[in-house]
CSV table of C-alpha atoms and ligand atoms in Angstrom, one decimal:
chain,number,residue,atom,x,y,z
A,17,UNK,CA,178.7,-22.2,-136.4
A,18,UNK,CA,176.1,-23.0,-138.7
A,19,UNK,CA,173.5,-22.2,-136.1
A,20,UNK,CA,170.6,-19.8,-137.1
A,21,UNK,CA,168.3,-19.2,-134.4
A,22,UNK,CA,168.4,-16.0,-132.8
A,23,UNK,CA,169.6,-16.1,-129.3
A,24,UNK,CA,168.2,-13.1,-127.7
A,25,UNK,CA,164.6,-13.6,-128.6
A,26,UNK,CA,162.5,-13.0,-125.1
A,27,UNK,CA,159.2,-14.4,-124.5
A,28,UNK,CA,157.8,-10.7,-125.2
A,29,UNK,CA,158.9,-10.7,-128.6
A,30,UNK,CA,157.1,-14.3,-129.6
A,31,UNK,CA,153.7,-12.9,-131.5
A,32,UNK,CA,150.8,-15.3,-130.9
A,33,UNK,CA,150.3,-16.7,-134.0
A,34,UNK,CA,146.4,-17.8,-134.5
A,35,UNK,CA,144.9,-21.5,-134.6
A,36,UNK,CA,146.1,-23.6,-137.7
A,37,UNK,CA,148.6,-21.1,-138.8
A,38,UNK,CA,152.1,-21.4,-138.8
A,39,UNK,CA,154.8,-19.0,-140.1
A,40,UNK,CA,156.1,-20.5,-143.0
A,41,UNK,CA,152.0,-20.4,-144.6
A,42,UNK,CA,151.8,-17.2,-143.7
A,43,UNK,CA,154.7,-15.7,-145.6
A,44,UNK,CA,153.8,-18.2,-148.5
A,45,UNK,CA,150.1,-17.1,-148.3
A,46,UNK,CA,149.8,-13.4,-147.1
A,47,UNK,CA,152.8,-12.0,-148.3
A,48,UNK,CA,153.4,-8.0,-147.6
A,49,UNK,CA,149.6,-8.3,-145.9
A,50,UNK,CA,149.0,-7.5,-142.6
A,51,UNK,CA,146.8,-10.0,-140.4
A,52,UNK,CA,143.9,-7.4,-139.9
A,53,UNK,CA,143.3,-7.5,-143.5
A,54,UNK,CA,142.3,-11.5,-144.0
A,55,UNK,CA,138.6,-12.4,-143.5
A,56,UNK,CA,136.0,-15.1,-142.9
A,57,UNK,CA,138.1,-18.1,-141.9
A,58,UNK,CA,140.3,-16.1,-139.8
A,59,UNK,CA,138.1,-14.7,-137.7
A,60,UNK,CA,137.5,-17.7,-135.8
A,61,UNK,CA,141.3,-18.4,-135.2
A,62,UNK,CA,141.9,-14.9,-133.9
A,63,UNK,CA,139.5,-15.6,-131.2
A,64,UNK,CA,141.2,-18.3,-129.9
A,65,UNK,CA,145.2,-17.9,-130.3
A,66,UNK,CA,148.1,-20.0,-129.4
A,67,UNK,CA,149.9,-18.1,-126.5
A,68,UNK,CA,152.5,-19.7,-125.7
A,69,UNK,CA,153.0,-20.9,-122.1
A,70,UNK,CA,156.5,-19.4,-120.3
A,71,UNK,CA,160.0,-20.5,-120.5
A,72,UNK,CA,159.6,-21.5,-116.6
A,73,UNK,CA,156.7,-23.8,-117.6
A,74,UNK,CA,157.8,-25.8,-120.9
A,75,UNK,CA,161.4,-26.3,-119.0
A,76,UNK,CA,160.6,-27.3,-115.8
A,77,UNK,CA,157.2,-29.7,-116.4
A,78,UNK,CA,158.4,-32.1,-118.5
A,79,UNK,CA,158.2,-36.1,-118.9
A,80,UNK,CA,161.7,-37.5,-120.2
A,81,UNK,CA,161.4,-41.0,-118.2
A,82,UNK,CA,165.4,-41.7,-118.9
A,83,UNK,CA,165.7,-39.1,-116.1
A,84,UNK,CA,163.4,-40.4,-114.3
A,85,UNK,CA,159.5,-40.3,-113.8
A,86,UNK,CA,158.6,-37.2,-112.0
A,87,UNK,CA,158.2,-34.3,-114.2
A,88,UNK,CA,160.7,-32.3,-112.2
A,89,UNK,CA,163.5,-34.9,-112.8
A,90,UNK,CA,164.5,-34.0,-116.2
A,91,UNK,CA,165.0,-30.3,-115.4
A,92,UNK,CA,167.0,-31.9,-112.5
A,93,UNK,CA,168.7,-34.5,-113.6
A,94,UNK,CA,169.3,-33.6,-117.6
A,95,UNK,CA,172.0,-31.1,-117.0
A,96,UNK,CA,174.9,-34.3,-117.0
A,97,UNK,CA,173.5,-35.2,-120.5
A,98,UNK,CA,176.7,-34.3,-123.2
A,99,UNK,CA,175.2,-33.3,-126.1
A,100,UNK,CA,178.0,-32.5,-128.0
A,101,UNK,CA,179.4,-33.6,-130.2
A,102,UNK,CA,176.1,-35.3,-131.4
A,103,UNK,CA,175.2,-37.8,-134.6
A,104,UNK,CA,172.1,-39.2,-136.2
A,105,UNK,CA,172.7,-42.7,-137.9
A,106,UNK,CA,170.5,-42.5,-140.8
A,107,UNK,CA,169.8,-46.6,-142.3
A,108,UNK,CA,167.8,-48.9,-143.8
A,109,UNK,CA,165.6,-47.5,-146.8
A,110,UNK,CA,167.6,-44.7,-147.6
A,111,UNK,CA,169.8,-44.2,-150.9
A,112,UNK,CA,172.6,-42.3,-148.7
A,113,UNK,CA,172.9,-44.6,-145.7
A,114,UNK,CA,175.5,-43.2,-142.7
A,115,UNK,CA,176.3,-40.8,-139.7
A,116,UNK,CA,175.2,-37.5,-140.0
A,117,UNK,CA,176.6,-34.8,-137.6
A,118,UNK,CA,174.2,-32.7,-135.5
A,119,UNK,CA,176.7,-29.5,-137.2
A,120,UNK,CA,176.5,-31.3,-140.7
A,121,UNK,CA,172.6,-31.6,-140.6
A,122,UNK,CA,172.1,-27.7,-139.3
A,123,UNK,CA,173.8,-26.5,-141.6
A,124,UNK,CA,171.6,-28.2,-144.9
A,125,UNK,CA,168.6,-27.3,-142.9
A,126,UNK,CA,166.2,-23.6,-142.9
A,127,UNK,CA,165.0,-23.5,-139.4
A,128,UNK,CA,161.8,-21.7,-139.1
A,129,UNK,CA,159.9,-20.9,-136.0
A,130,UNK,CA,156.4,-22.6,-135.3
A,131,UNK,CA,154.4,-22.2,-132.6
A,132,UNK,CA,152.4,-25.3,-132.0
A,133,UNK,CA,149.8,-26.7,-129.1
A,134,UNK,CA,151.6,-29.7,-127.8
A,135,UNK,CA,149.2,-31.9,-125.6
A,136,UNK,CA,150.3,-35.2,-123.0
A,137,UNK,CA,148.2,-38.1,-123.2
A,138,UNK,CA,148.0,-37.3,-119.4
A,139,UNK,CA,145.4,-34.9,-120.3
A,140,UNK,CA,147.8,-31.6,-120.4
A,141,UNK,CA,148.9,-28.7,-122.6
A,142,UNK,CA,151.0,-26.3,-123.5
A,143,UNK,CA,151.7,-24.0,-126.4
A,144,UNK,CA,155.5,-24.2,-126.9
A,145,UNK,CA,156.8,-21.9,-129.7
A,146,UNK,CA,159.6,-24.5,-131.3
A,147,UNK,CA,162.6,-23.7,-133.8
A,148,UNK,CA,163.2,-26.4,-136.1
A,149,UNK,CA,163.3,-28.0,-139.7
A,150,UNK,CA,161.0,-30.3,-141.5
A,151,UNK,CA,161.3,-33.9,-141.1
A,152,UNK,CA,161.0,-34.3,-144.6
A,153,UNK,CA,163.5,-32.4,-145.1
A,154,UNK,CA,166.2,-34.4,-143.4
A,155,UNK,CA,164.5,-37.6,-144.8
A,156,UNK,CA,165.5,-36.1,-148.0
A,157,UNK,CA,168.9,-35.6,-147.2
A,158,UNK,CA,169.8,-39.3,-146.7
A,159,UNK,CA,167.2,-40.1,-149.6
A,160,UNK,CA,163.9,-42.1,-148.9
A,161,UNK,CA,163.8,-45.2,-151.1
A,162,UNK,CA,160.3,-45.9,-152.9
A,163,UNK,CA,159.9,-49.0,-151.0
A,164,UNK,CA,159.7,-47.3,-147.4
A,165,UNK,CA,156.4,-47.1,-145.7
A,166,UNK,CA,157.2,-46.2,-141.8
A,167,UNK,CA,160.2,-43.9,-139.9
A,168,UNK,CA,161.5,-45.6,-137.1
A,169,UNK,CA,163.4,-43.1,-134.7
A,170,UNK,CA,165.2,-43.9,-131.4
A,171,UNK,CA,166.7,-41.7,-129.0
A,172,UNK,CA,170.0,-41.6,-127.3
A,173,UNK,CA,170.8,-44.4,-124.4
A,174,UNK,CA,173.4,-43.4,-122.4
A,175,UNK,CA,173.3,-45.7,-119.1
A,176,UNK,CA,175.8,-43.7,-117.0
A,177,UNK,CA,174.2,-40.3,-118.1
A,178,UNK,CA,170.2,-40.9,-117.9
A,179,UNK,CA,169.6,-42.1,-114.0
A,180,UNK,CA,166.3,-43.0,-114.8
A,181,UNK,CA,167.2,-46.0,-117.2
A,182,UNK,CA,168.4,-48.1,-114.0
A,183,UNK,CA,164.6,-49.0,-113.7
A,184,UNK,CA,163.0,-50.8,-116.0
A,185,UNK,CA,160.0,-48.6,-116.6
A,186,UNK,CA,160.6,-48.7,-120.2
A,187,UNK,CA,162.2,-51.4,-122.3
A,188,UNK,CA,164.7,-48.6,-123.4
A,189,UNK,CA,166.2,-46.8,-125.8
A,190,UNK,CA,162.9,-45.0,-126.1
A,191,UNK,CA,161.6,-45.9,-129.6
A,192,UNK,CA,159.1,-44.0,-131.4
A,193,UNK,CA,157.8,-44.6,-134.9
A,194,UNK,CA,155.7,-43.1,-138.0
A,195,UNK,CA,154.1,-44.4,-141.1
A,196,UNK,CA,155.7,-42.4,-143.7
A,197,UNK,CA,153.4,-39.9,-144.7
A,198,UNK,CA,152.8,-38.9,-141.3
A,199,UNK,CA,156.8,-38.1,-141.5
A,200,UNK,CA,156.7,-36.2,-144.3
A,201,UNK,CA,153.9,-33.6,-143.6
A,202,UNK,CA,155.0,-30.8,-143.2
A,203,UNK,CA,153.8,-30.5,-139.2
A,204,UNK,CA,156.3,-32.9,-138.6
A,205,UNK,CA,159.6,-31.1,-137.3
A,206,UNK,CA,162.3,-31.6,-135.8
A,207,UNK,CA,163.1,-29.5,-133.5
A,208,UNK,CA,166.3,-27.7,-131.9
A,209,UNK,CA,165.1,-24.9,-130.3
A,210,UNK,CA,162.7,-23.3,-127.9
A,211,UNK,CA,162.2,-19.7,-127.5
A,212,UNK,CA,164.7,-19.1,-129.8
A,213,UNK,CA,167.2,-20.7,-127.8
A,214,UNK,CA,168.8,-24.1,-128.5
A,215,UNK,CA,167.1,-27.2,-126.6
A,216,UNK,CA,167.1,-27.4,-123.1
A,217,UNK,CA,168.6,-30.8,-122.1
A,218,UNK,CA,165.0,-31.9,-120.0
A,219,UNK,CA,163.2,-30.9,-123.6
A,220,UNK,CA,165.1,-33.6,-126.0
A,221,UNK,CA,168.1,-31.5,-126.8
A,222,UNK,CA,170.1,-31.8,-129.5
A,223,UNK,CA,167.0,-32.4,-132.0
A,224,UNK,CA,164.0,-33.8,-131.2
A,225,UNK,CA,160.3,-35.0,-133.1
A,226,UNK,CA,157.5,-32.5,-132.8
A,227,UNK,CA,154.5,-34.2,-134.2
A,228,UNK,CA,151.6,-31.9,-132.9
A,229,UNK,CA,148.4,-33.7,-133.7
A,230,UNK,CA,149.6,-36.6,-131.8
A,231,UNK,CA,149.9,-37.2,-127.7
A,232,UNK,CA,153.2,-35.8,-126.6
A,233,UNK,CA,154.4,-39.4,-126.1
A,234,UNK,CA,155.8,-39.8,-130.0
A,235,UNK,CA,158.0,-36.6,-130.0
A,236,UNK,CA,160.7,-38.5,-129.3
A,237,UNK,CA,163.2,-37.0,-127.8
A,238,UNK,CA,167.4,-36.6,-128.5
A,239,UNK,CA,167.1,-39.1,-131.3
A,240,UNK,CA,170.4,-40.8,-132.3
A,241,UNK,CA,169.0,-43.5,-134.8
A,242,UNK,CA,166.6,-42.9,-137.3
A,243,UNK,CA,165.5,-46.1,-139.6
A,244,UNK,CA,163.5,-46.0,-143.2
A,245,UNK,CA,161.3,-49.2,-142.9
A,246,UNK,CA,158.8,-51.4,-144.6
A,247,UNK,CA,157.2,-52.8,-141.5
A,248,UNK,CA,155.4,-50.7,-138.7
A,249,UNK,CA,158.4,-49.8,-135.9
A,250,UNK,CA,157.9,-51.4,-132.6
A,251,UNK,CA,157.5,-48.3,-130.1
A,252,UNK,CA,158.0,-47.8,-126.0
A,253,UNK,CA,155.1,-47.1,-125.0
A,254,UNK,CA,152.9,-49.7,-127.6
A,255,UNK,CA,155.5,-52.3,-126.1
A,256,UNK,CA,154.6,-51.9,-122.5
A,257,UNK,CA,151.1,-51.5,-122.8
A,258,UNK,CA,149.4,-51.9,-126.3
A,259,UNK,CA,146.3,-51.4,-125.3
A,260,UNK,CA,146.5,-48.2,-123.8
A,261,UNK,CA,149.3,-47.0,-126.3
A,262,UNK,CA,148.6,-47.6,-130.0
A,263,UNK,CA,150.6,-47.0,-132.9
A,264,UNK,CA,148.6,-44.0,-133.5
A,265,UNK,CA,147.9,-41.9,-130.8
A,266,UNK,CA,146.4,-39.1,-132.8
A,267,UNK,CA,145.3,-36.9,-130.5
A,268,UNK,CA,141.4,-37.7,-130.1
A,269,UNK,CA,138.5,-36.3,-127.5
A,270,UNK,CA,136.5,-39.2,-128.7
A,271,UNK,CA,138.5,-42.0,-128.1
A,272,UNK,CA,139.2,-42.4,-124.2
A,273,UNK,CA,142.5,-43.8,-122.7
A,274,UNK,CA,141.4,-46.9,-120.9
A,275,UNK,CA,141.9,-45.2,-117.1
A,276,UNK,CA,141.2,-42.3,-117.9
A,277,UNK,CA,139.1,-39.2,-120.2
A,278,UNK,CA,140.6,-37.3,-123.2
A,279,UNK,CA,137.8,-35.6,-123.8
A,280,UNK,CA,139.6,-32.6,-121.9
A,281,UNK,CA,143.2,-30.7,-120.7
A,282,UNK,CA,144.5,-28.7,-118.4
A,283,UNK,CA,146.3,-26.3,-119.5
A,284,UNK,CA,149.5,-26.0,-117.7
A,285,UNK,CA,150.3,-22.7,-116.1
A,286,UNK,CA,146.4,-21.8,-116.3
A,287,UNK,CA,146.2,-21.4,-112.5
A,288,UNK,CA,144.5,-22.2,-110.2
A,289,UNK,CA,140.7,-21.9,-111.2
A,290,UNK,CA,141.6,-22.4,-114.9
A,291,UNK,CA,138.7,-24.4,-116.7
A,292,UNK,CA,139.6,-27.6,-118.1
A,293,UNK,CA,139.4,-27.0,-122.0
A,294,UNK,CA,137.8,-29.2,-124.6
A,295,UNK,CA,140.2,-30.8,-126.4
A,296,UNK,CA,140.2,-30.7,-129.8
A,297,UNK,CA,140.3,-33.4,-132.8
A,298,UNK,CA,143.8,-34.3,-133.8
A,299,UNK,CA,144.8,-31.4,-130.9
A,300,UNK,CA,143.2,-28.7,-133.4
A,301,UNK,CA,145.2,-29.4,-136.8
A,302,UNK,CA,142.1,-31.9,-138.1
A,303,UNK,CA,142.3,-29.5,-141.5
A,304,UNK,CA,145.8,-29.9,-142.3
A,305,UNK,CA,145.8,-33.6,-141.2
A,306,UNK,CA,142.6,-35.6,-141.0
A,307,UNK,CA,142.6,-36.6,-144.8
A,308,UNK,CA,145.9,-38.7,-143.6
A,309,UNK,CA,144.1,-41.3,-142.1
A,310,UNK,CA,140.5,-41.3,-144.4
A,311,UNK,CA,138.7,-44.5,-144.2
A,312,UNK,CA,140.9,-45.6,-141.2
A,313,UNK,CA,138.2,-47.0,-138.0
A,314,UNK,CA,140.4,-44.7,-135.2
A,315,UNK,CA,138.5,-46.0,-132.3
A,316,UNK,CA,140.5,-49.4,-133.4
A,317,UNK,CA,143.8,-47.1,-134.9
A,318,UNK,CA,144.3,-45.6,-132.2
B,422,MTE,N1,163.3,-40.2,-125.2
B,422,MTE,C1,162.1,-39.8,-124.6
B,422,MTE,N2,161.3,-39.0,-125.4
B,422,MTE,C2,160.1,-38.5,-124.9
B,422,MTE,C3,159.7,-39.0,-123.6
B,422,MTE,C4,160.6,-39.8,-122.8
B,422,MTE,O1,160.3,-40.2,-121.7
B,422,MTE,N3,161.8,-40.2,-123.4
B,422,MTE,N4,158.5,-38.5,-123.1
B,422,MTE,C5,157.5,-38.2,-124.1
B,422,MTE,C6,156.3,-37.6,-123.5
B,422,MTE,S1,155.2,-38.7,-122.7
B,422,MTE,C7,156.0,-36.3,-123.6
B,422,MTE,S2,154.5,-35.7,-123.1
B,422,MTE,C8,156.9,-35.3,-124.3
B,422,MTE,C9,157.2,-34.2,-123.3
B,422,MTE,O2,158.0,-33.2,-124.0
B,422,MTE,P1,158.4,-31.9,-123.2
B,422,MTE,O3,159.0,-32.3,-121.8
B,422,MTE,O4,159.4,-31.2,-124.0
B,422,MTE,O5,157.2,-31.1,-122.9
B,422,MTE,O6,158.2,-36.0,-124.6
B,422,MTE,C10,158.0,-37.2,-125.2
B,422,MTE,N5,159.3,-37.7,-125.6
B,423,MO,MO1,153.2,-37.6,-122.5
């Protein structure tokens, strides 16, 4: 078993790690240093940290529309998925073409753990702390030729498996797509774990995107195909409805869906007087990613 998450991590033992940090920049960046001892910029992110919502929460709320469209019917119905044994085809732009074992690509991979706001474009949120690798990572594995511009990804479809691909509410597989830069910052994951634990079927399981300053929508889940490109990837959701749904979908308070505000979320688990919060400009990682998309008009990107 090449897996190395730890399985008997509890909720309790997940630390809150502040705003706009993750753990990999603070082992580069800090080193032996203990939190209390960083100043000025940090102050401002220790007001406000990521704790993450419950085990109960991120596994039972969920929108996987191949199980169906209720957000109870993937921790219902996702159980029958067989996720083992489990491949990612790996094509087009790519010096090492080919199928790539789920085993295989653990065991070339460091997972780290991140803790990372993920937000719907149905206006909620969670905090989910993920396990995972970068998705530049595994890009580098199969070798990114210098003529790809976009990472087309698609996820598993498995008619007798997913009840909720007898409807046409998608025109499935579920396809999901980046322009390549986006895939190789290093927020991008893929992820295998929550909690420490592997994936929960309901939450994309085997491995699944993560891309956290964009709607939940593009963290495609259980990918099986994942295609180097030099055109933009046609996607799910831009396919059935282009104009709410763009290629984009950076996560934006200014730029309203067409039926409804993003200007705010709920919180999941808040309760029942929580406040809705602000929400903020690419879903509060503007520093790390805003530069990607410089001189870009994102009321028409979006
Ligand atoms: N294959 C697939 N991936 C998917 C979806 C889906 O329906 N099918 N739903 C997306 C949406 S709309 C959201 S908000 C997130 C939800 O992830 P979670 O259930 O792990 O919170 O998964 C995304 N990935
Ligand atoms: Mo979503």
């Amino acid at each position: 078993m090449a897996h190395r998450w730890q399985n008997d991590l509890t909720h309790k033992d997940i630390t809150p790690e502040p705003l706009f940090w993750n753990r990999r920049k603070i082992l580069a960046g800090l080193g032996g240093v203990g939190l209390g001892a960083i100043g000025g910029g940090m102050a401002q992110a220790e007001a406000s940290p990521l704790e993450p919502n419950t085990w109960e929460e991120v596994t039972s709320y969920n929108n996987y529309y191949e199980f169906g469209t209720g957000k109870t019917d993937p921790s219902e119905y996702a159980g029958q998925l067989t996720t083992s044994p489990w491949s990612v085809e790996i094509d087009g732009l790519v010096d090492r073409p080919g199928s790539y074992g789920f085993e295989q690509i653990l065991s070339e991979m460091t997972l780290e753990e991140r803790i990372y706001r993920f937000r719907c474009v149905e206006a909620w949120s969670m905090v989910i702390p993920w396990q995972g690798f970068e998705l530049s990572d595994l890009l580098a594995l199969a070798g990114v030729q210098a003529g790809a511009k976009y990472v087309a990804f698609e996820t598993l479809l498995r008619r007798d498996e997913m009840p909720g691909t007898r409807y046409p509410v998608l025109d499935w597989p579920y396809r999901e797509g980046l322009r390549l830069d986006e895939a190789m910052h290093p927020l991008t994951i893929m992820a295998t774990g929550i909690f420490g634990k592997p994936l929960p079927n309901q939450n994309g399981a085997p491995l699944r995107l993560v891309v956290p300053w964009k709607y939940g929508f593009k963290s495609i889940k259980s990918i099986v195909k994942i295609t180097l490109t030099d055109q933009e990837p046609p996607t799910s959701w831009n396919m059935a409805n282009a104009r709410e749904y763009g290629f984009y979908s950076n996560v934006n308070p200014t730029v309203d869906h067409p039926r409804w505000s993003q200007a705010t979320e709920r919180r999941i688990g808040g309760g029942l007087f929580a406040r809705r919060e602000p929400t903020l400009m690419f879903n509060g990682y503007e520093e790390e990613v805003a530069s990607l998309y410089a001189g870009m008009d994102l009321t028409k990107n979006y």
